[in-house]
PDB file of C-alpha atoms and ligand atoms in Angstrom:
ATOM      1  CA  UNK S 224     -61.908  89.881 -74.301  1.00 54.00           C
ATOM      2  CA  UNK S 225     -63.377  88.205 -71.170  1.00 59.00           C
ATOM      3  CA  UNK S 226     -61.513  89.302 -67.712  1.00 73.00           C
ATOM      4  CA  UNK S 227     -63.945  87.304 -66.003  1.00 90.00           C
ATOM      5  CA  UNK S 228     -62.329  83.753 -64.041  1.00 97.00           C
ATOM      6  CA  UNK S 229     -63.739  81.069 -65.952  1.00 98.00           C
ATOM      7  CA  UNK S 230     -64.719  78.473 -63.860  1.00 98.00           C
ATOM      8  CA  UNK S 231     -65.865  75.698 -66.762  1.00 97.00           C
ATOM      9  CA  UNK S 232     -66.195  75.181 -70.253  1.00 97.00           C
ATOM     10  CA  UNK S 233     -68.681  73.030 -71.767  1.00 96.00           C
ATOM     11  CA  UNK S 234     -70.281  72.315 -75.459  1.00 96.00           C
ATOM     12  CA  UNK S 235     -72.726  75.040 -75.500  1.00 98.00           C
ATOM     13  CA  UNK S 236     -72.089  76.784 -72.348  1.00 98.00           C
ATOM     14  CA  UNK S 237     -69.833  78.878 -69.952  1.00 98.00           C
ATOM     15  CA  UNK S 238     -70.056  79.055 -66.280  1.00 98.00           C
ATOM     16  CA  UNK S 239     -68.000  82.399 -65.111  1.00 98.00           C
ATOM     17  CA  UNK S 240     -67.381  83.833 -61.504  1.00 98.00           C
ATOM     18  CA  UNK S 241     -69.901  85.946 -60.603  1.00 98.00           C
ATOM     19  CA  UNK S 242     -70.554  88.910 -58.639  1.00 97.00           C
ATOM     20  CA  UNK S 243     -71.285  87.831 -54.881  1.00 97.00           C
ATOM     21  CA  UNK S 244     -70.345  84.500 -53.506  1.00 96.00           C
ATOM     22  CA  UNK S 245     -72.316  81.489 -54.485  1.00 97.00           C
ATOM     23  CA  UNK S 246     -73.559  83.034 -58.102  1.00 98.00           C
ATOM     24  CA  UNK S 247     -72.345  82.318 -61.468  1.00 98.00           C
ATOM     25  CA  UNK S 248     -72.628  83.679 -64.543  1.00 98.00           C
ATOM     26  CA  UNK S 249     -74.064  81.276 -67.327  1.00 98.00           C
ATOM     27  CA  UNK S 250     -72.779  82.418 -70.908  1.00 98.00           C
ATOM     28  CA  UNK S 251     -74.583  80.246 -73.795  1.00 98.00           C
ATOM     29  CA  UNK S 252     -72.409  80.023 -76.992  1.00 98.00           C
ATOM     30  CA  UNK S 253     -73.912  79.519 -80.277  1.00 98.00           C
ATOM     31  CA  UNK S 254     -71.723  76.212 -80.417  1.00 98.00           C
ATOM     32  CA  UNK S 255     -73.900  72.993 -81.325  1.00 98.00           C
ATOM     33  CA  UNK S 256     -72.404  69.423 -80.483  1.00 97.00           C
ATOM     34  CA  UNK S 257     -74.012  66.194 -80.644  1.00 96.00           C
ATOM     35  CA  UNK S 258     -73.124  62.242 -81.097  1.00 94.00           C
ATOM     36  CA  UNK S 259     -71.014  63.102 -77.464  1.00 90.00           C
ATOM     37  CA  UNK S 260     -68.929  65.779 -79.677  1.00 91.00           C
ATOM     38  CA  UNK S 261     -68.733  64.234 -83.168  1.00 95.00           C
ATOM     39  CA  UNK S 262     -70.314  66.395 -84.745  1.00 97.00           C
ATOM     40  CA  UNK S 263     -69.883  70.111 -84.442  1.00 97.00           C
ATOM     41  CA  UNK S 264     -71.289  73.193 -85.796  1.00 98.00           C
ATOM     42  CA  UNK S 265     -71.426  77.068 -84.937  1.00 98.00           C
ATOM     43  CA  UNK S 266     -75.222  78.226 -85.018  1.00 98.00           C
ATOM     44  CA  UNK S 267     -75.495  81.822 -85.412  1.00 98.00           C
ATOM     45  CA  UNK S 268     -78.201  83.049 -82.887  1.00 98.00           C
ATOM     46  CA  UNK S 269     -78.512  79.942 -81.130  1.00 98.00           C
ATOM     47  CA  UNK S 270     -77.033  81.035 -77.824  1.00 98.00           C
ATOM     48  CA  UNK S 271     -79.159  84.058 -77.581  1.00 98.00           C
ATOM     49  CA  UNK S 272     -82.732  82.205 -78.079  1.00 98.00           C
ATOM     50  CA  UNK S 273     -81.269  79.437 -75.434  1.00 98.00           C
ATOM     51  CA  UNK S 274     -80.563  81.864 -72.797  1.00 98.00           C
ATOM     52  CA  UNK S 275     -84.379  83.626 -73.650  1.00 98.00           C
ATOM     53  CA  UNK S 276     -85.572  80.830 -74.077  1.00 98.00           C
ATOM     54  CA  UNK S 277     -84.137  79.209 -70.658  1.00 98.00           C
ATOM     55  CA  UNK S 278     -84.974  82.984 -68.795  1.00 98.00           C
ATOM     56  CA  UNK S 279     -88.766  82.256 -69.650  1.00 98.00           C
ATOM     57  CA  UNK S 280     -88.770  78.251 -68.895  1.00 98.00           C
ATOM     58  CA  UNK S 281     -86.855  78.389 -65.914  1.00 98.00           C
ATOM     59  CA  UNK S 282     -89.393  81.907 -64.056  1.00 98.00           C
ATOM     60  CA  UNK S 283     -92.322  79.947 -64.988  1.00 98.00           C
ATOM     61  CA  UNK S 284     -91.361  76.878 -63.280  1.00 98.00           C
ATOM     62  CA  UNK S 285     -89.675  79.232 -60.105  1.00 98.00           C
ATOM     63  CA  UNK S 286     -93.667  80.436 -60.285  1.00 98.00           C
ATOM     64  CA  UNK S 287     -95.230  77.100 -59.650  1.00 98.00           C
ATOM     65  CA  UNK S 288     -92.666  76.639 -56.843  1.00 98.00           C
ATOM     66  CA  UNK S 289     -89.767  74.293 -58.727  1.00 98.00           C
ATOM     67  CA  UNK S 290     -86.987  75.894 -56.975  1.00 98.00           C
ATOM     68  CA  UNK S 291     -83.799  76.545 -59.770  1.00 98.00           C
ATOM     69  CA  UNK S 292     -80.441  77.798 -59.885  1.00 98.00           C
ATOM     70  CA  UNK S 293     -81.761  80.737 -62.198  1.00 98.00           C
ATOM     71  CA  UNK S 294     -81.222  84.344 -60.548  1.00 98.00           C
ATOM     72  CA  UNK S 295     -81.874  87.131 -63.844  1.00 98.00           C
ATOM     73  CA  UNK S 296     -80.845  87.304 -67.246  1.00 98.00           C
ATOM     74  CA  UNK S 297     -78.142  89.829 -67.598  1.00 98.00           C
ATOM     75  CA  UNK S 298     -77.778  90.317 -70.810  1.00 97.00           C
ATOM     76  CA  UNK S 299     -78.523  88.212 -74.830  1.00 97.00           C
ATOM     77  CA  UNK S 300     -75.938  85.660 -73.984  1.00 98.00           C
ATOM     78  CA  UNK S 301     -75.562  85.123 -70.269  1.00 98.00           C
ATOM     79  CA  UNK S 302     -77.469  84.556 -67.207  1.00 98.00           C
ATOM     80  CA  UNK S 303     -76.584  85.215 -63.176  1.00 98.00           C
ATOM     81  CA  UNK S 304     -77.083  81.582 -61.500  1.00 98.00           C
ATOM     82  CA  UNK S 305     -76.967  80.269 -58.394  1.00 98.00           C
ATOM     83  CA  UNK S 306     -73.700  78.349 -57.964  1.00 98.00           C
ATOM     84  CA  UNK S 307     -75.231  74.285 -57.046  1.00 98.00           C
ATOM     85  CA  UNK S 308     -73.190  71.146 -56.341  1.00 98.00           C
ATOM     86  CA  UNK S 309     -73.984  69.466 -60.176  1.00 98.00           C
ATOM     87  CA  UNK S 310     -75.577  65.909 -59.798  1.00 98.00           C
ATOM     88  CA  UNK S 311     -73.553  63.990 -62.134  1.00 98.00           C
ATOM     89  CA  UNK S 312     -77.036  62.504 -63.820  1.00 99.00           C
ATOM     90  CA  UNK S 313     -78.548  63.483 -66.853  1.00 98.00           C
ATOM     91  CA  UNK S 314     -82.482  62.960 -65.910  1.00 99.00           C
ATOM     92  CA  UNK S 315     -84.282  61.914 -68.833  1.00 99.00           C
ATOM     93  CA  UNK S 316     -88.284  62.577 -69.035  1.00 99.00           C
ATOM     94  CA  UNK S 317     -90.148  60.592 -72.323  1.00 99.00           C
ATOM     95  CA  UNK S 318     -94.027  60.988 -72.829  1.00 99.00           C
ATOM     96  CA  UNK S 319     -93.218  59.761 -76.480  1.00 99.00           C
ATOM     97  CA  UNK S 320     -91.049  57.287 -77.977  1.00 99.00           C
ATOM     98  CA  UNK S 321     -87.873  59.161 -80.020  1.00 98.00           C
ATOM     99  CA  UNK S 322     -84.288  58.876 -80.271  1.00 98.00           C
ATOM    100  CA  UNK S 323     -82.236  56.433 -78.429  1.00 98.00           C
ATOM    101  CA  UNK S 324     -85.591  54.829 -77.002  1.00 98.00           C
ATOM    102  CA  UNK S 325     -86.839  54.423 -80.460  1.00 98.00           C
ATOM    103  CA  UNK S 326     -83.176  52.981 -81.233  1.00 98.00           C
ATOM    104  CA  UNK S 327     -82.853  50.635 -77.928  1.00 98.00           C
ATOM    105  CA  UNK S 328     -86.196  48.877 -78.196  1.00 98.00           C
ATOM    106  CA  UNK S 329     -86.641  49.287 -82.387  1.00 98.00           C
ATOM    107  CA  UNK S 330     -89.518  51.056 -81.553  1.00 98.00           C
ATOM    108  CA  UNK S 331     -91.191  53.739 -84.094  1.00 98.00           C
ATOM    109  CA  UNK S 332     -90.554  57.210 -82.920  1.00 98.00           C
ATOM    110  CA  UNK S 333     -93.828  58.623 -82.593  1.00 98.00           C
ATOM    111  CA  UNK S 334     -95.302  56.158 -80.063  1.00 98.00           C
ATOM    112  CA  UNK S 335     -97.088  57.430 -77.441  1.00 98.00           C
ATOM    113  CA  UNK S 336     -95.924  56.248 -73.800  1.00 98.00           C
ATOM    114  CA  UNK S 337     -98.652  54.683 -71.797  1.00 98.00           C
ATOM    115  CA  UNK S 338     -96.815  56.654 -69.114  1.00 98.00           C
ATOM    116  CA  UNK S 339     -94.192  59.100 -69.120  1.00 98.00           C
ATOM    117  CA  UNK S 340     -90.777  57.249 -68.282  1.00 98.00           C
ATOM    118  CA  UNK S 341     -88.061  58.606 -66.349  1.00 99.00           C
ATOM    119  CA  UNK S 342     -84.475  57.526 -67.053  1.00 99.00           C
ATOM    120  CA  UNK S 343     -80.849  58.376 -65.415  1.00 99.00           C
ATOM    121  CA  UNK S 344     -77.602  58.874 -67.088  1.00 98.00           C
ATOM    122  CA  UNK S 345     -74.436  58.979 -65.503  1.00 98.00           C
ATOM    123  CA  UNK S 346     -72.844  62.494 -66.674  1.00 98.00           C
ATOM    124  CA  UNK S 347     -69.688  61.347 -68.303  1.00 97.00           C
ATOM    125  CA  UNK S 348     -68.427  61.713 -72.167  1.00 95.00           C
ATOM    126  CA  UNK S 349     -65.405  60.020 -71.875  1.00 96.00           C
ATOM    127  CA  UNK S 350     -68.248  56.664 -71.680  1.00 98.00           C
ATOM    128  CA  UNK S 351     -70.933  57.857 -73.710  1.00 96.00           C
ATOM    129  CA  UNK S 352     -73.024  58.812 -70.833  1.00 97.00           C
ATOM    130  CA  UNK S 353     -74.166  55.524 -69.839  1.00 98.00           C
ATOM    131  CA  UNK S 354     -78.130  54.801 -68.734  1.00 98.00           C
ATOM    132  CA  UNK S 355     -77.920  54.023 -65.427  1.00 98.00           C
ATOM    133  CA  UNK S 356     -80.188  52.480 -62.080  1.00 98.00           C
ATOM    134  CA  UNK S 357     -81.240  54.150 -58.943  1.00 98.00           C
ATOM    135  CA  UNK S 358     -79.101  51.450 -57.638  1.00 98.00           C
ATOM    136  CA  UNK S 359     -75.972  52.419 -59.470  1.00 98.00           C
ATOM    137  CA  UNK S 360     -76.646  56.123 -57.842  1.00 99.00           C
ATOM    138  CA  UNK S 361     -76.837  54.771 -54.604  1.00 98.00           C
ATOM    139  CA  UNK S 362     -73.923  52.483 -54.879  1.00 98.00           C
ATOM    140  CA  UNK S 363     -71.381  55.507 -56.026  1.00 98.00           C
ATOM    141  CA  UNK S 364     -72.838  57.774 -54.257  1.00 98.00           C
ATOM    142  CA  UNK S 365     -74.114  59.979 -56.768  1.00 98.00           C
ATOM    143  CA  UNK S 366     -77.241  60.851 -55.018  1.00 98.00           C
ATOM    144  CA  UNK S 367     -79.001  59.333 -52.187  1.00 98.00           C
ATOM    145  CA  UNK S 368     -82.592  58.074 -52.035  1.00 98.00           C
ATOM    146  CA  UNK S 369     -83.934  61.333 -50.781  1.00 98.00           C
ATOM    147  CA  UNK S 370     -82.364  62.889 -53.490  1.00 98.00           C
ATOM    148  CA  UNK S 371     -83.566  60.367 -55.808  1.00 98.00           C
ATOM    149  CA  UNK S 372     -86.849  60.930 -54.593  1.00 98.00           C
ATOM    150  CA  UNK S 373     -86.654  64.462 -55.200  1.00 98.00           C
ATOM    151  CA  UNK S 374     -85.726  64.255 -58.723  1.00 98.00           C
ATOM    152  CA  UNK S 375     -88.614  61.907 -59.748  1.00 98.00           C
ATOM    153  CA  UNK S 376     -90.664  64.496 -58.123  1.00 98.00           C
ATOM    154  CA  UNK S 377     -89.877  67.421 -59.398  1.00 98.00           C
ATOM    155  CA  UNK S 378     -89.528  66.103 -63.037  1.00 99.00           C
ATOM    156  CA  UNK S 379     -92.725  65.315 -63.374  1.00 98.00           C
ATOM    157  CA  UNK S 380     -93.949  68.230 -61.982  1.00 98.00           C
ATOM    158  CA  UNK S 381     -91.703  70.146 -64.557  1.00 99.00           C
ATOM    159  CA  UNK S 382     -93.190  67.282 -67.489  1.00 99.00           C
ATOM    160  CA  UNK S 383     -96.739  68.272 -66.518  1.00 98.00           C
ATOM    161  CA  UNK S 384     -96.040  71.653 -66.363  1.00 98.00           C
ATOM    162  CA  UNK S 385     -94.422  72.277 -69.355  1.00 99.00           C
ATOM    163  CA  UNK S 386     -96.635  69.636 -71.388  1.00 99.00           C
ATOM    164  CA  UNK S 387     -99.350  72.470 -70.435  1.00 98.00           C
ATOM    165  CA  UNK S 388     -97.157  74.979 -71.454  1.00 98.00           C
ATOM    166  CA  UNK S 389     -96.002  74.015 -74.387  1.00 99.00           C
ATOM    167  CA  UNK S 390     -99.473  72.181 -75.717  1.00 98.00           C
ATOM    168  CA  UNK S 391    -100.957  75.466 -75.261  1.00 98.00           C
ATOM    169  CA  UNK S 392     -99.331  77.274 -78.171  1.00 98.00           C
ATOM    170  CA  UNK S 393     -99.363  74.028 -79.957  1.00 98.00           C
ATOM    171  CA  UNK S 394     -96.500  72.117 -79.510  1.00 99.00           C
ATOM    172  CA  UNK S 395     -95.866  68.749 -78.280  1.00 99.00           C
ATOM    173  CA  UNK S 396     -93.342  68.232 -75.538  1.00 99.00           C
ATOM    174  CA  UNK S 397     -91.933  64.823 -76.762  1.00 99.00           C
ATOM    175  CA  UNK S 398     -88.936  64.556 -74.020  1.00 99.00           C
ATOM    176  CA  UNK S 399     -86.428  66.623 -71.901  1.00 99.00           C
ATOM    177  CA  UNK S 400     -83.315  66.179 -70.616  1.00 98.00           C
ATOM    178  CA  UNK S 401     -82.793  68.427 -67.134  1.00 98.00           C
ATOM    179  CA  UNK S 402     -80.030  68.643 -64.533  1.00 98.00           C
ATOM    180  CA  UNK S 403     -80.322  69.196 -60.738  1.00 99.00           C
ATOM    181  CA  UNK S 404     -77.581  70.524 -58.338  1.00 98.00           C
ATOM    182  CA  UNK S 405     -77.598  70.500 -54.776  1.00 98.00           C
ATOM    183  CA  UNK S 406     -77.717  74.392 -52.717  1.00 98.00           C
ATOM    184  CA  UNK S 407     -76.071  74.072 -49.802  1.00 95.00           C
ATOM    185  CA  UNK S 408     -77.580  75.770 -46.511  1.00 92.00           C
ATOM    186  CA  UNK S 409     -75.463  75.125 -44.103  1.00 92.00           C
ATOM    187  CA  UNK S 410     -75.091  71.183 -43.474  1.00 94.00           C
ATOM    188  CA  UNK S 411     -78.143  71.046 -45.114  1.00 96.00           C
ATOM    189  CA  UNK S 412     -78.096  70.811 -49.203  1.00 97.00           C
ATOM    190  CA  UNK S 413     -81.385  71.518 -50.842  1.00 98.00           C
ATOM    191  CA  UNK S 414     -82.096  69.547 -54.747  1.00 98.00           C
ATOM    192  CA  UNK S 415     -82.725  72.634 -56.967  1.00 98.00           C
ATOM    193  CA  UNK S 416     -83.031  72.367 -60.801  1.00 98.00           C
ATOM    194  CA  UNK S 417     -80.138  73.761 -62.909  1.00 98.00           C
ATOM    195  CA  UNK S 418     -78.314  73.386 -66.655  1.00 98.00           C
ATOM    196  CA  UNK S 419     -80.707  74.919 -69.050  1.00 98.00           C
ATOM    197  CA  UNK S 420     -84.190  73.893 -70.637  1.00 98.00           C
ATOM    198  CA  UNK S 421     -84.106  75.150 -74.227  1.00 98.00           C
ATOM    199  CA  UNK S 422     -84.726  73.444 -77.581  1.00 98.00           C
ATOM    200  CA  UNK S 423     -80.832  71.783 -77.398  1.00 98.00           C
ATOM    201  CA  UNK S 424     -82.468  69.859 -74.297  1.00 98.00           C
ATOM    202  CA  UNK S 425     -86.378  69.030 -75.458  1.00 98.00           C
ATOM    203  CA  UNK S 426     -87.711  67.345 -77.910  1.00 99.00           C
ATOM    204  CA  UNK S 427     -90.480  69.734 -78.995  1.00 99.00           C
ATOM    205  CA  UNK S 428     -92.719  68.921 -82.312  1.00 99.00           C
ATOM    206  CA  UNK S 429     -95.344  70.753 -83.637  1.00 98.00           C
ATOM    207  CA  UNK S 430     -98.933  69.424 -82.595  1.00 98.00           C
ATOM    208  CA  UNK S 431    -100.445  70.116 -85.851  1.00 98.00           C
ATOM    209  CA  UNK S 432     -97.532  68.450 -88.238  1.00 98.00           C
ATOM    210  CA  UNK S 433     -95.201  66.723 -86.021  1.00 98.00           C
ATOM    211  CA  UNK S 434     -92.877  69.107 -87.605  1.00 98.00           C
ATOM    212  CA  UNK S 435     -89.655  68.839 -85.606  1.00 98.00           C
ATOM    213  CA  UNK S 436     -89.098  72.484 -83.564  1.00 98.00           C
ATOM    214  CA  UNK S 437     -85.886  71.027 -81.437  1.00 98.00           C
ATOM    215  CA  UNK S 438     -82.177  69.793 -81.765  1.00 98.00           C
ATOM    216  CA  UNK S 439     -83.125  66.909 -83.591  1.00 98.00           C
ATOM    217  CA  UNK S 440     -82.770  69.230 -86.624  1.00 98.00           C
ATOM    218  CA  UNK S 441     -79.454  69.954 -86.300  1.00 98.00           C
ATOM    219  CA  UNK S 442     -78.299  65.902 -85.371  1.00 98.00           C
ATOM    220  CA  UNK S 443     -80.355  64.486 -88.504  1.00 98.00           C
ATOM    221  CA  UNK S 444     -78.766  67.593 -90.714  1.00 98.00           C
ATOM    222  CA  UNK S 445     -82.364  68.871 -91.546  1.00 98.00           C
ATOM    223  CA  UNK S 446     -81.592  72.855 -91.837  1.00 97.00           C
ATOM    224  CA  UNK S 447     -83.546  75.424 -90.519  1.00 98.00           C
ATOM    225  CA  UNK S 448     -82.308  74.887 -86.715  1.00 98.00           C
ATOM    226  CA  UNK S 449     -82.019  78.670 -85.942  1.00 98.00           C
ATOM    227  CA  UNK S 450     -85.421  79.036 -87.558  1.00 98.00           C
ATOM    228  CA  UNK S 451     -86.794  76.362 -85.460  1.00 98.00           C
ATOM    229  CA  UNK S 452     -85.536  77.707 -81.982  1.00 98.00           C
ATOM    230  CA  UNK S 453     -86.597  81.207 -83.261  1.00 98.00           C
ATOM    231  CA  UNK S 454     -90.592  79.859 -83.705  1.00 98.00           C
ATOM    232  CA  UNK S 455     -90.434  78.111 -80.233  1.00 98.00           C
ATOM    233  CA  UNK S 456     -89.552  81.568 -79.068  1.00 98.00           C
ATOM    234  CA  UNK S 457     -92.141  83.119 -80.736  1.00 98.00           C
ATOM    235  CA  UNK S 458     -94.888  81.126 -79.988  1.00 98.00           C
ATOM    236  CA  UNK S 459     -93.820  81.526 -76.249  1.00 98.00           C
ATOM    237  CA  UNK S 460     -94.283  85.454 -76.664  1.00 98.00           C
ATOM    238  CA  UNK S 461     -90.837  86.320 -76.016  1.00 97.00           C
ATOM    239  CA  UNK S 462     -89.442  87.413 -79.505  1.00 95.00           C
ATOM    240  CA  UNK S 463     -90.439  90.557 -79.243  1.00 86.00           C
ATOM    241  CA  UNK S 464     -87.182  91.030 -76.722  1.00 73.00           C
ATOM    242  CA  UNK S 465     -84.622  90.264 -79.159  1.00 75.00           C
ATOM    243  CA  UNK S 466     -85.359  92.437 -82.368  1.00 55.00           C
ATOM    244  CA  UNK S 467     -81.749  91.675 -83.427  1.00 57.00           C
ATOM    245  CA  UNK S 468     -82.529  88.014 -83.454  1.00 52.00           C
ATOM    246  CA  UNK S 469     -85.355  88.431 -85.741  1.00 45.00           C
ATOM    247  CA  UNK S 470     -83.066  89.962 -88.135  1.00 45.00           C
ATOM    248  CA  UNK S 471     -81.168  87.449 -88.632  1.00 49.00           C
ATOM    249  CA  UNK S 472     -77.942  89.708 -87.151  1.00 48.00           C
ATOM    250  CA  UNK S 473     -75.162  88.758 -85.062  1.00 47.00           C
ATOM    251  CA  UNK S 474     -75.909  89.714 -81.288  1.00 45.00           C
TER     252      UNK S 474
HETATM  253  N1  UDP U  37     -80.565  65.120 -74.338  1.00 70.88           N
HETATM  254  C1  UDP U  37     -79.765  66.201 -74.006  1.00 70.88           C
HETATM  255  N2  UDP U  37     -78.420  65.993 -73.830  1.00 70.88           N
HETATM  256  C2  UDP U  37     -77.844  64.770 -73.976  1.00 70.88           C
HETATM  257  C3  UDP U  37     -78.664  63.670 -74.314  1.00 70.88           C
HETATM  258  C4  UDP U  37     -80.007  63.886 -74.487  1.00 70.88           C
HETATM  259  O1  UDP U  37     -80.249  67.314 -73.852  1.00 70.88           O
HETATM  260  O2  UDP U  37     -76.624  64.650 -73.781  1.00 70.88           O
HETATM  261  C5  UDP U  37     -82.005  65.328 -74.518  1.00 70.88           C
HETATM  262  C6  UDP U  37     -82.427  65.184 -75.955  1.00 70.88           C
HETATM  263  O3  UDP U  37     -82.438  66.449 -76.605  1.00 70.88           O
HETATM  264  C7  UDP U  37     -83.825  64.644 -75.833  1.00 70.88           C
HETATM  265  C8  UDP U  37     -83.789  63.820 -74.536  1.00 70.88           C
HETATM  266  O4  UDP U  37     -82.681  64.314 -73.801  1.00 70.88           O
HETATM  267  O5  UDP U  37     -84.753  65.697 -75.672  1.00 70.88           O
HETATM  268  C9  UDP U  37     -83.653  62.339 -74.751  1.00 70.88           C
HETATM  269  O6  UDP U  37     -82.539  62.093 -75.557  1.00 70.88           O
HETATM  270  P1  UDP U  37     -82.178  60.630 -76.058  1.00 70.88           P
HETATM  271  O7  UDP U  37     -81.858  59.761 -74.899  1.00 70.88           O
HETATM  272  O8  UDP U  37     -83.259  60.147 -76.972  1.00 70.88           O
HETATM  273  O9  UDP U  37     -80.807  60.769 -76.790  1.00 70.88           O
HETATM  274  P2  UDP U  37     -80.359  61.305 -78.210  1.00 70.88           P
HETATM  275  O10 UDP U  37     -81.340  60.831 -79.216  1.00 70.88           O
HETATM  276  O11 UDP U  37     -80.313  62.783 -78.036  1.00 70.88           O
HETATM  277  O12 UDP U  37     -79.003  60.688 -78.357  1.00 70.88           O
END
């Protein structure tokens, strides 16, 4: 079906060659993972309101000058990407207590930080992606402190920015998981944002009823996960490009 060289395969996306040297295409699949894999499902529609719903996250944050590895959307499922060096960290960013916070300290989801906490996992399934020190980055060379430095920065830029954004058409931007990459120029490599920001990577809730709007709904089995990720869209203003979506038919 695909003739394209496929250059990875993750749980919810593809990375394929693409066009020119140093791009990628992103594909996102409607595939839905979580407990590292133990659980699996196939979410109709879900890879079409990710990559939308990535597209409009990722040019607002290019606008305020967060540099990512997002070129244009090319077409429901896939995106053209810069091709970036992947940081093996997954950079967690909490401004309320849920999930494996809650869980670590027994604290009750819901609790609002006094600050918002940033916390580094080392990319790896085979050990459960473990949380991780700067100290641990620097000592296997994972990233350096500049680097380091980068990332704290620019995640909470992207937190305040998209606490605005999102509090605006009333949700609550509980925590994110993003990814950085490194864009070489030369011998000089740049930290750029990359991966995806979608509802598979936030915690969004609903400002009014806490109602959860996010991933969670598909770990905890609640239903309505497609309807969820379909009102994040539309409260963002970008439903309107995928009539098919709306429908409920296959894209
Ligand atoms: N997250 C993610 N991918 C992961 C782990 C976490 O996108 O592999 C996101 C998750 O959706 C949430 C935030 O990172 O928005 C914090 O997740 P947490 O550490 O609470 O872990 P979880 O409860 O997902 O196991």
């Amino acid at each position: 079906m695909n003739r394209r060289k496929k250059i990875y395969e993750g749980k919810a996306k593809i990375l394929y060659e693409g066009p020119e040297p140093g791009t990628l295409i992103q594909y996102f699949k409607d595939d839905a993972t979580a407990f590292n894999a133990q659980k699996k499902a196939v979410l109709e529609g879900k890879g079409v309101l990710n990559n939308r719903i990535s597209e409009y996250v990722m040019t607002r944050l290019n606008g305020i000058g967060v540099q990512n590895h997002f070129i244009k959307r090319l077409n429901l499922r896939e995106q053209l990407i810069r091709e970036v060096e992947i940081i093996p960290l997954e950079v967690v960013c909490r401004n309320i207590v849920a999930g494996s916070m809650a869980e670590r300290f027994g604290l009750p989801e819901g609790q609002p930080l006094p600050r918002s906490i940033i916390e580094f996992y080392y990319k790896d399934d085979k050990l459960g992606d473990p949380l991780v020190t700067e100290e641990h980055i620097t000592a296997f060379n994972w990233a350096n402190t500049q680097e380091i430095d980068d990332i704290l920065a620019m995640t909470l830029r992207v937190n305040d920015y998209l606490s605005g954004m999102f509090g605006a058409v009333g949700i609550t931007l509980v925590d994110f998981k993003i990814e950085y990459g490194r864009l070489w120029e030369g011998d000089f490599a740049r930290v750029i944002l990359a991966d995806e920001i979608s509802p598979d990577s936030c915690r969004l809730w609903d400002a009014t009823t806490n109602e959860k709007l996010d991933k969670d709904r598909f770990r905890r089995d609640m239903g309505g996960v497609i309807e969820s990720y379909t009102e994040v869209a539309r409260r963002l203003g970008i439903m309107k490009d995928m009539p098919r979506v709306i429908e409920g038919g296959v894209a």
